[in-house]
CSV table of N, CA and C in Angstrom, one decimal:
chain,number,residue,atom,x,y,z
A,1,ALA,N,-7.8,0.7,10.4
A,1,ALA,CA,-7.5,0.2,9.1
A,1,ALA,C,-6.2,-0.6,9.0
A,2,VAL,N,-5.2,-0.2,9.8
A,2,VAL,CA,-4.0,-0.9,9.8
A,2,VAL,C,-4.1,-2.3,10.3
A,3,GLN,N,-4.9,-2.5,11.4
A,3,GLN,CA,-5.1,-3.8,11.9
A,3,GLN,C,-5.8,-4.7,10.9
A,4,GLU,N,-6.8,-4.2,10.2
A,4,GLU,CA,-7.5,-4.9,9.2
A,4,GLU,C,-6.5,-5.3,8.1
A,5,ALA,N,-5.7,-4.4,7.7
A,5,ALA,CA,-4.7,-4.6,6.6
A,5,ALA,C,-3.7,-5.7,7.0
A,6,GLN,N,-3.3,-5.6,8.3
A,6,GLN,CA,-2.4,-6.6,8.8
A,6,GLN,C,-3.0,-8.0,8.7
A,7,GLY,N,-4.3,-8.1,9.1
A,7,GLY,CA,-5.0,-9.4,9.0
A,7,GLY,C,-5.1,-9.9,7.6
A,8,VAL,N,-5.3,-9.0,6.6
A,8,VAL,CA,-5.4,-9.5,5.2
A,8,VAL,C,-4.1,-9.9,4.7
A,9,VAL,N,-3.0,-9.2,5.1
A,9,VAL,CA,-1.6,-9.6,4.7
A,9,VAL,C,-1.3,-11.0,5.3
A,10,TRP,N,-1.7,-11.2,6.5
A,10,TRP,CA,-1.5,-12.5,7.2
A,10,TRP,C,-2.2,-13.6,6.4
A,11,LYS,N,-3.5,-13.4,6.1
A,11,LYS,CA,-4.3,-14.3,5.4
A,11,LYS,C,-3.8,-14.6,4.0
A,12,ALA,N,-3.2,-13.6,3.4
A,12,ALA,CA,-2.7,-13.8,2.0
A,12,ALA,C,-1.5,-14.8,2.0
A,13,SER,N,-1.0,-15.1,3.1
A,13,SER,CA,0.2,-16.0,3.2
A,13,SER,C,-0.1,-17.3,4.0
A,14,SER,N,-1.4,-17.4,4.4
A,14,SER,CA,-1.7,-18.5,5.3
A,14,SER,C,-2.0,-19.8,4.6
A,15,ASN,N,-1.4,-20.9,5.0
A,15,ASN,CA,-1.7,-22.2,4.4
A,15,ASN,C,-2.7,-23.0,5.2
A,16,ALA,N,-3.4,-22.4,6.2
A,16,ALA,CA,-4.5,-23.0,6.9
A,16,ALA,C,-5.6,-23.4,5.9
A,17,VAL,N,-6.2,-24.5,6.1
A,17,VAL,CA,-7.3,-25.0,5.2
A,17,VAL,C,-8.6,-24.8,5.8
A,18,SER,N,-9.5,-24.3,5.0
A,18,SER,CA,-11.0,-24.1,5.3
A,18,SER,C,-11.8,-24.6,4.1
A,19,HIS,N,-12.7,-25.5,4.4
A,19,HIS,CA,-13.6,-26.1,3.3
A,19,HIS,C,-12.8,-26.6,2.1
A,20,GLY,N,-11.6,-27.2,2.4
A,20,GLY,CA,-10.8,-27.8,1.4
A,20,GLY,C,-9.9,-26.9,0.5
A,21,ILE,N,-9.9,-25.6,0.9
A,21,ILE,CA,-9.0,-24.7,0.2
A,21,ILE,C,-8.3,-23.8,1.2
A,22,THR,N,-7.0,-23.4,0.9
A,22,THR,CA,-6.2,-22.7,1.8
A,22,THR,C,-6.8,-21.3,2.0
A,23,ILE,N,-6.5,-20.7,3.1
A,23,ILE,CA,-7.0,-19.3,3.4
A,23,ILE,C,-6.3,-18.4,2.4
A,24,MET,N,-5.1,-18.7,2.0
A,24,MET,CA,-4.3,-17.9,1.0
A,24,MET,C,-5.1,-17.9,-0.3
A,25,GLU,N,-5.6,-19.0,-0.7
A,25,GLU,CA,-6.3,-19.1,-2.0
A,25,GLU,C,-7.7,-18.3,-1.9
A,26,TRP,N,-8.3,-18.4,-0.8
A,26,TRP,CA,-9.6,-17.7,-0.6
A,26,TRP,C,-9.3,-16.2,-0.7
A,27,THR,N,-8.2,-15.7,0.0
A,27,THR,CA,-7.9,-14.3,0.0
A,27,THR,C,-7.5,-13.8,-1.4
A,28,GLN,N,-6.8,-14.6,-2.2
A,28,GLN,CA,-6.3,-14.2,-3.5
A,28,GLN,C,-7.5,-14.0,-4.5
A,29,HIS,N,-8.7,-14.4,-4.1
A,29,HIS,CA,-9.9,-14.1,-5.0
A,29,HIS,C,-10.1,-12.6,-5.1
A,30,CYS,N,-9.5,-11.8,-4.2
A,30,CYS,CA,-9.6,-10.3,-4.3
A,30,CYS,C,-8.2,-9.8,-4.2
A,31,SER,N,-7.5,-10.0,-5.3
A,31,SER,CA,-6.1,-9.6,-5.4
A,31,SER,C,-5.9,-8.1,-5.2
A,32,LEU,N,-6.8,-7.3,-5.6
A,32,LEU,CA,-6.7,-5.8,-5.4
A,32,LEU,C,-6.8,-5.4,-3.9
A,33,GLY,N,-7.7,-6.2,-3.2
A,33,GLY,CA,-7.8,-6.0,-1.8
A,33,GLY,C,-6.5,-6.3,-1.1
A,34,VAL,N,-5.9,-7.4,-1.5
A,34,VAL,CA,-4.6,-7.8,-0.9
A,34,VAL,C,-3.6,-6.7,-1.2
A,35,LEU,N,-3.5,-6.3,-2.5
A,35,LEU,CA,-2.6,-5.2,-2.8
A,35,LEU,C,-2.8,-4.0,-2.0
A,36,SER,N,-4.0,-3.6,-1.8
A,36,SER,CA,-4.3,-2.4,-1.0
A,36,SER,C,-3.9,-2.6,0.5
A,37,ALA,N,-4.1,-3.8,1.0
A,37,ALA,CA,-3.7,-4.1,2.4
A,37,ALA,C,-2.2,-4.0,2.5
A,38,TYR,N,-1.4,-4.5,1.6
A,38,TYR,CA,0.0,-4.4,1.6
A,38,TYR,C,0.4,-2.9,1.6
A,39,ALA,N,-0.3,-2.1,0.8
A,39,ALA,CA,0.0,-0.7,0.7
A,39,ALA,C,-0.3,0.0,2.0
A,40,ILE,N,-1.4,-0.3,2.6
A,40,ILE,CA,-1.8,0.4,3.9
A,40,ILE,C,-0.8,0.0,5.0
A,41,ARG,N,-0.5,-1.3,5.0
A,41,ARG,CA,0.5,-1.8,6.0
A,41,ARG,C,1.8,-1.1,5.9
A,42,ALA,N,2.3,-1.1,4.7
A,42,ALA,CA,3.6,-0.4,4.4
A,42,ALA,C,3.6,1.1,4.8
A,43,SER,N,2.5,1.7,4.4
A,43,SER,CA,2.3,3.1,4.8
A,43,SER,C,2.4,3.4,6.3
A,44,ALA,N,1.7,2.5,7.0
A,44,ALA,CA,1.7,2.7,8.5
A,44,ALA,C,3.1,2.4,9.0
A,45,LEU,N,3.8,1.5,8.5
A,45,LEU,CA,5.2,1.2,8.9
A,45,LEU,C,6.1,2.4,8.7
A,46,VAL,N,6.0,3.0,7.5
A,46,VAL,CA,6.8,4.2,7.1
A,46,VAL,C,6.4,5.3,8.1
A,47,LEU,N,5.2,5.5,8.3
A,47,LEU,CA,4.8,6.7,9.2
A,47,LEU,C,5.2,6.4,10.7
A,48,SER,N,5.4,5.2,11.0
A,48,SER,CA,5.9,4.9,12.4
A,48,SER,C,7.3,5.4,12.6
A,49,GLN,N,8.0,5.8,11.6
A,49,GLN,CA,9.4,6.3,11.6
A,49,GLN,C,10.4,5.2,12.0
A,50,SER,N,10.0,3.9,11.8
A,50,SER,CA,10.9,2.8,12.1
A,50,SER,C,11.8,2.6,10.9
A,51,ASP,N,12.8,1.8,11.1
A,51,ASP,CA,13.7,1.5,10.0
A,51,ASP,C,13.1,0.3,9.3
A,52,VAL,N,12.2,0.5,8.4
A,52,VAL,CA,11.4,-0.5,7.8
A,52,VAL,C,11.6,-0.6,6.3
A,53,TYR,N,12.8,-0.2,5.8
A,53,TYR,CA,13.0,-0.1,4.4
A,53,TYR,C,12.7,-1.4,3.7
A,54,ARG,N,13.3,-2.5,4.2
A,54,ARG,CA,13.1,-3.8,3.6
A,54,ARG,C,11.7,-4.3,3.5
A,55,ILE,N,10.9,-4.0,4.6
A,55,ILE,CA,9.5,-4.4,4.6
A,55,ILE,C,8.7,-3.6,3.5
A,56,VAL,N,9.0,-2.3,3.4
A,56,VAL,CA,8.4,-1.5,2.4
A,56,VAL,C,8.8,-1.9,1.0
A,57,GLN,N,10.1,-2.3,0.8
A,57,GLN,CA,10.5,-2.7,-0.4
A,57,GLN,C,9.8,-4.0,-0.9
A,58,ARG,N,9.6,-4.9,0.1
A,58,ARG,CA,8.8,-6.2,-0.2
A,58,ARG,C,7.4,-5.8,-0.6
A,59,ALA,N,6.8,-4.9,0.1
A,59,ALA,CA,5.4,-4.5,-0.3
A,59,ALA,C,5.4,-3.9,-1.7
A,60,LEU,N,6.4,-3.2,-2.1
A,60,LEU,CA,6.4,-2.6,-3.4
A,60,LEU,C,6.6,-3.7,-4.5
A,61,GLU,N,7.4,-4.7,-4.1
A,61,GLU,CA,7.6,-5.9,-5.0
A,61,GLU,C,6.3,-6.6,-5.2
A,62,THR,N,5.5,-6.7,-4.1
A,62,THR,CA,4.1,-7.4,-4.2
A,62,THR,C,3.2,-6.6,-5.1
A,63,VAL,N,3.3,-5.3,-5.0
A,63,VAL,CA,2.5,-4.4,-5.9
A,63,VAL,C,2.9,-4.6,-7.3
A,64,GLU,N,4.2,-4.7,-7.6
A,64,GLU,CA,4.7,-4.8,-8.9
A,64,GLU,C,4.2,-6.1,-9.6
A,65,GLY,N,4.1,-7.2,-8.8
A,65,GLY,CA,3.5,-8.4,-9.3
A,65,GLY,C,2.0,-8.2,-9.7
A,66,ALA,N,1.3,-7.5,-8.9
A,66,ALA,CA,-0.1,-7.3,-9.1
A,66,ALA,C,-0.4,-6.4,-10.4
A,67,LEU,N,0.6,-5.6,-10.7
A,67,LEU,CA,0.4,-4.6,-11.9
A,67,LEU,C,0.4,-5.4,-13.2
A,68,ALA,N,0.6,-6.7,-13.2
A,68,ALA,CA,0.5,-7.5,-14.4
A,68,ALA,C,-0.9,-7.6,-14.9
A,69,HIS,N,-1.8,-7.2,-14.0
A,69,HIS,CA,-3.3,-7.3,-14.3
A,69,HIS,C,-3.8,-5.9,-14.5
A,70,MET,N,-3.1,-5.1,-15.3
A,70,MET,CA,-3.5,-3.6,-15.4
A,70,MET,C,-4.9,-3.4,-15.8
A,71,GLU,N,-5.4,-4.1,-16.7
A,71,GLU,CA,-6.8,-3.9,-17.2
A,71,GLU,C,-7.8,-4.0,-16.0
A,72,ALA,N,-7.6,-5.1,-15.2
A,72,ALA,CA,-8.5,-5.3,-14.1
A,72,ALA,C,-8.4,-4.1,-13.1
A,73,ILE,N,-7.2,-3.6,-12.9
A,73,ILE,CA,-7.0,-2.5,-12.0
A,73,ILE,C,-7.7,-1.3,-12.5
A,74,LEU,N,-7.5,-1.0,-13.8
A,74,LEU,CA,-8.1,0.2,-14.3
A,74,LEU,C,-9.6,0.2,-14.3
A,75,GLN,N,-10.2,-1.0,-14.3
A,75,GLN,CA,-11.7,-1.1,-14.3
A,75,GLN,C,-12.2,-1.3,-12.9
A,76,SER,N,-11.4,-1.4,-11.9
A,76,SER,CA,-11.8,-1.6,-10.5
A,76,SER,C,-12.1,-0.3,-9.8
A,77,ALA,N,-12.9,-0.4,-8.8
A,77,ALA,CA,-13.1,0.8,-7.9
A,77,ALA,C,-12.1,0.9,-6.8
A,78,TRP,N,-11.1,0.0,-6.7
A,78,TRP,CA,-10.1,0.1,-5.7
A,78,TRP,C,-9.2,1.3,-6.0
A,79,PRO,N,-8.8,2.1,-5.1
A,79,PRO,CA,-8.0,3.3,-5.3
A,79,PRO,C,-6.5,2.9,-5.3
A,80,VAL,N,-6.1,1.9,-6.1
A,80,VAL,CA,-4.8,1.4,-6.1
A,80,VAL,C,-3.7,2.4,-6.5
A,81,PHE,N,-4.0,3.3,-7.5
A,81,PHE,CA,-3.0,4.2,-7.9
A,81,PHE,C,-2.8,5.4,-6.8
A,82,LYS,N,-3.9,5.7,-6.1
A,82,LYS,CA,-3.7,6.7,-5.0
A,82,LYS,C,-2.8,6.1,-3.9
A,83,LEU,N,-3.0,4.8,-3.6
A,83,LEU,CA,-2.2,4.2,-2.6
A,83,LEU,C,-0.7,4.1,-3.0
A,84,LEU,N,-0.5,3.8,-4.3
A,84,LEU,CA,0.8,3.7,-4.8
A,84,LEU,C,1.5,5.0,-4.8
A,85,HIS,N,0.8,6.1,-5.1
A,85,HIS,CA,1.3,7.4,-5.1
A,85,HIS,C,1.8,7.8,-3.7
A,86,CYS,N,0.9,7.6,-2.8
A,86,CYS,CA,1.3,7.9,-1.4
A,86,CYS,C,2.5,7.1,-0.9
A,87,MET,N,2.5,5.8,-1.3
A,87,MET,CA,3.7,5.0,-0.9
A,87,MET,C,5.0,5.5,-1.6
A,88,SER,N,4.9,5.9,-2.8
A,88,SER,CA,6.0,6.5,-3.5
A,88,SER,C,6.5,7.7,-2.8
A,89,LEU,N,5.6,8.6,-2.4
A,89,LEU,CA,6.1,9.8,-1.7
A,89,LEU,C,6.7,9.5,-0.4
A,90,MET,N,6.1,8.6,0.3
A,90,MET,CA,6.7,8.2,1.6
A,90,MET,C,8.0,7.5,1.5
A,91,LYS,N,8.2,6.7,0.5
A,91,LYS,CA,9.5,6.0,0.2
A,91,LYS,C,10.6,7.0,-0.1
A,92,GLN,N,10.2,8.0,-0.9
A,92,GLN,CA,11.2,9.0,-1.3
A,92,GLN,C,11.6,9.9,-0.1
A,93,SER,N,10.7,10.0,0.9
A,93,SER,CA,10.9,11.0,2.0
A,93,SER,C,11.2,10.4,3.3
A,94,VAL,N,11.2,9.1,3.4
A,94,VAL,CA,11.3,8.4,4.7
A,94,VAL,C,12.5,8.9,5.5
A,95,HIS,N,13.7,9.1,4.9
A,95,HIS,CA,14.9,9.4,5.6
A,95,HIS,C,15.3,10.9,5.5
A,96,ASP,N,14.7,11.6,4.7
A,96,ASP,CA,15.1,13.0,4.5
A,96,ASP,C,14.0,14.0,4.7
A,97,ILE,N,12.9,13.8,4.2
A,97,ILE,CA,11.8,14.8,4.2
A,97,ILE,C,10.6,14.2,4.9
A,98,ARG,N,10.0,14.9,5.8
A,98,ARG,CA,8.8,14.4,6.5
A,98,ARG,C,7.6,15.1,5.9
A,99,LEU,N,6.6,14.4,5.3
A,99,LEU,CA,5.4,15.0,4.8
A,99,LEU,C,4.5,15.3,5.9
A,100,ALA,N,3.7,16.4,5.8
A,100,ALA,CA,2.7,16.8,6.7
A,100,ALA,C,1.5,15.8,6.6
A,101,PRO,N,0.8,15.5,7.7
A,101,PRO,CA,-0.3,14.6,7.6
A,101,PRO,C,-1.3,15.0,6.5
A,102,GLY,N,-1.5,16.2,6.3
A,102,GLY,CA,-2.5,16.7,5.2
A,102,GLY,C,-2.0,16.3,3.8
A,103,ASP,N,-0.7,16.0,3.7
A,103,ASP,CA,-0.2,15.7,2.4
A,103,ASP,C,-0.6,14.3,1.9
A,104,LEU,N,-1.0,13.5,2.9
A,104,LEU,CA,-1.4,12.1,2.6
A,104,LEU,C,-2.9,11.9,2.4
A,105,LEU,N,-3.7,13.0,2.5
A,105,LEU,CA,-5.1,12.9,2.3
A,105,LEU,C,-5.4,12.8,0.8
A,106,PRO,N,-6.6,12.2,0.4
A,106,PRO,CA,-6.9,12.2,-1.0
A,106,PRO,C,-7.0,13.6,-1.6
A,107,SER,N,-6.7,13.7,-2.8
A,107,SER,CA,-6.7,15.0,-3.5
A,107,SER,C,-8.1,15.5,-3.6
A,108,SER,N,-8.3,16.7,-3.3
A,108,SER,CA,-9.6,17.4,-3.5
A,108,SER,C,-9.6,18.4,-4.6
A,109,GLY,N,-8.4,18.5,-5.3
A,109,GLY,CA,-8.2,19.4,-6.4
A,109,GLY,C,-7.6,20.7,-5.9
A,110,ASP,N,-7.7,21.0,-4.6
A,110,ASP,CA,-7.1,22.2,-4.0
A,110,ASP,C,-5.8,21.8,-3.3
A,111,ASP,N,-4.7,22.1,-3.9
A,111,ASP,CA,-3.4,21.7,-3.3
A,111,ASP,C,-2.8,22.9,-2.5
A,112,SER,N,-3.5,23.9,-2.3
A,112,SER,CA,-3.0,25.0,-1.5
A,112,SER,C,-2.7,24.7,-0.1
A,113,LEU,N,-3.4,23.6,0.4
A,113,LEU,CA,-3.2,23.2,1.8
A,113,LEU,C,-2.0,22.2,1.9
A,114,ARG,N,-1.5,21.8,0.8
A,114,ARG,CA,-0.4,20.8,0.8
A,114,ARG,C,0.9,21.5,1.2
A,115,SER,N,1.9,20.8,1.8
A,115,SER,CA,3.2,21.4,2.1
A,115,SER,C,4.0,21.6,0.8
A,116,GLU,N,5.0,22.3,1.0
A,116,GLU,CA,5.9,22.5,-0.2
A,116,GLU,C,6.6,21.3,-0.6
A,117,HIS,N,6.8,20.3,0.3
A,117,HIS,CA,7.4,19.0,-0.1
A,117,HIS,C,6.5,18.3,-1.0
A,118,TRP,N,5.2,18.3,-0.8
A,118,TRP,CA,4.2,17.7,-1.6
A,118,TRP,C,4.2,18.2,-3.0
A,119,ARG,N,4.2,19.5,-3.1
A,119,ARG,CA,4.2,20.2,-4.4
A,119,ARG,C,5.5,20.0,-5.3
A,120,SER,N,6.6,19.8,-4.6
A,120,SER,CA,7.8,19.6,-5.3
A,120,SER,C,8.1,18.1,-5.6
A,121,ALA,N,7.3,17.2,-5.1
A,121,ALA,CA,7.5,15.7,-5.3
A,121,ALA,C,7.1,15.3,-6.7
């Protein structure tokens, strides 16, 4: 998934032209897909335990711009808010608290398997 997300992020900034329109313009037809790709890419960078604060911050700024289209996000099937929640938890914990892998799984309603860090976040 991370490799696919990296490809989408690259395409979202590409000025290469195909059929008279840039790849960036083609990619922006699915802005929520681009938003999700940035979130997945940033999440992978955080989990790699690298010093990637600025990259993650830029991904969050991209997300902020997309939130101007709130009605479309709310009506979409894209799990944008789940991605943002995971990113928020990772950003809060990148340098001090490590979340368990199970903490990043989609919620099933049973939080008994979550770590104490998840429940206190």
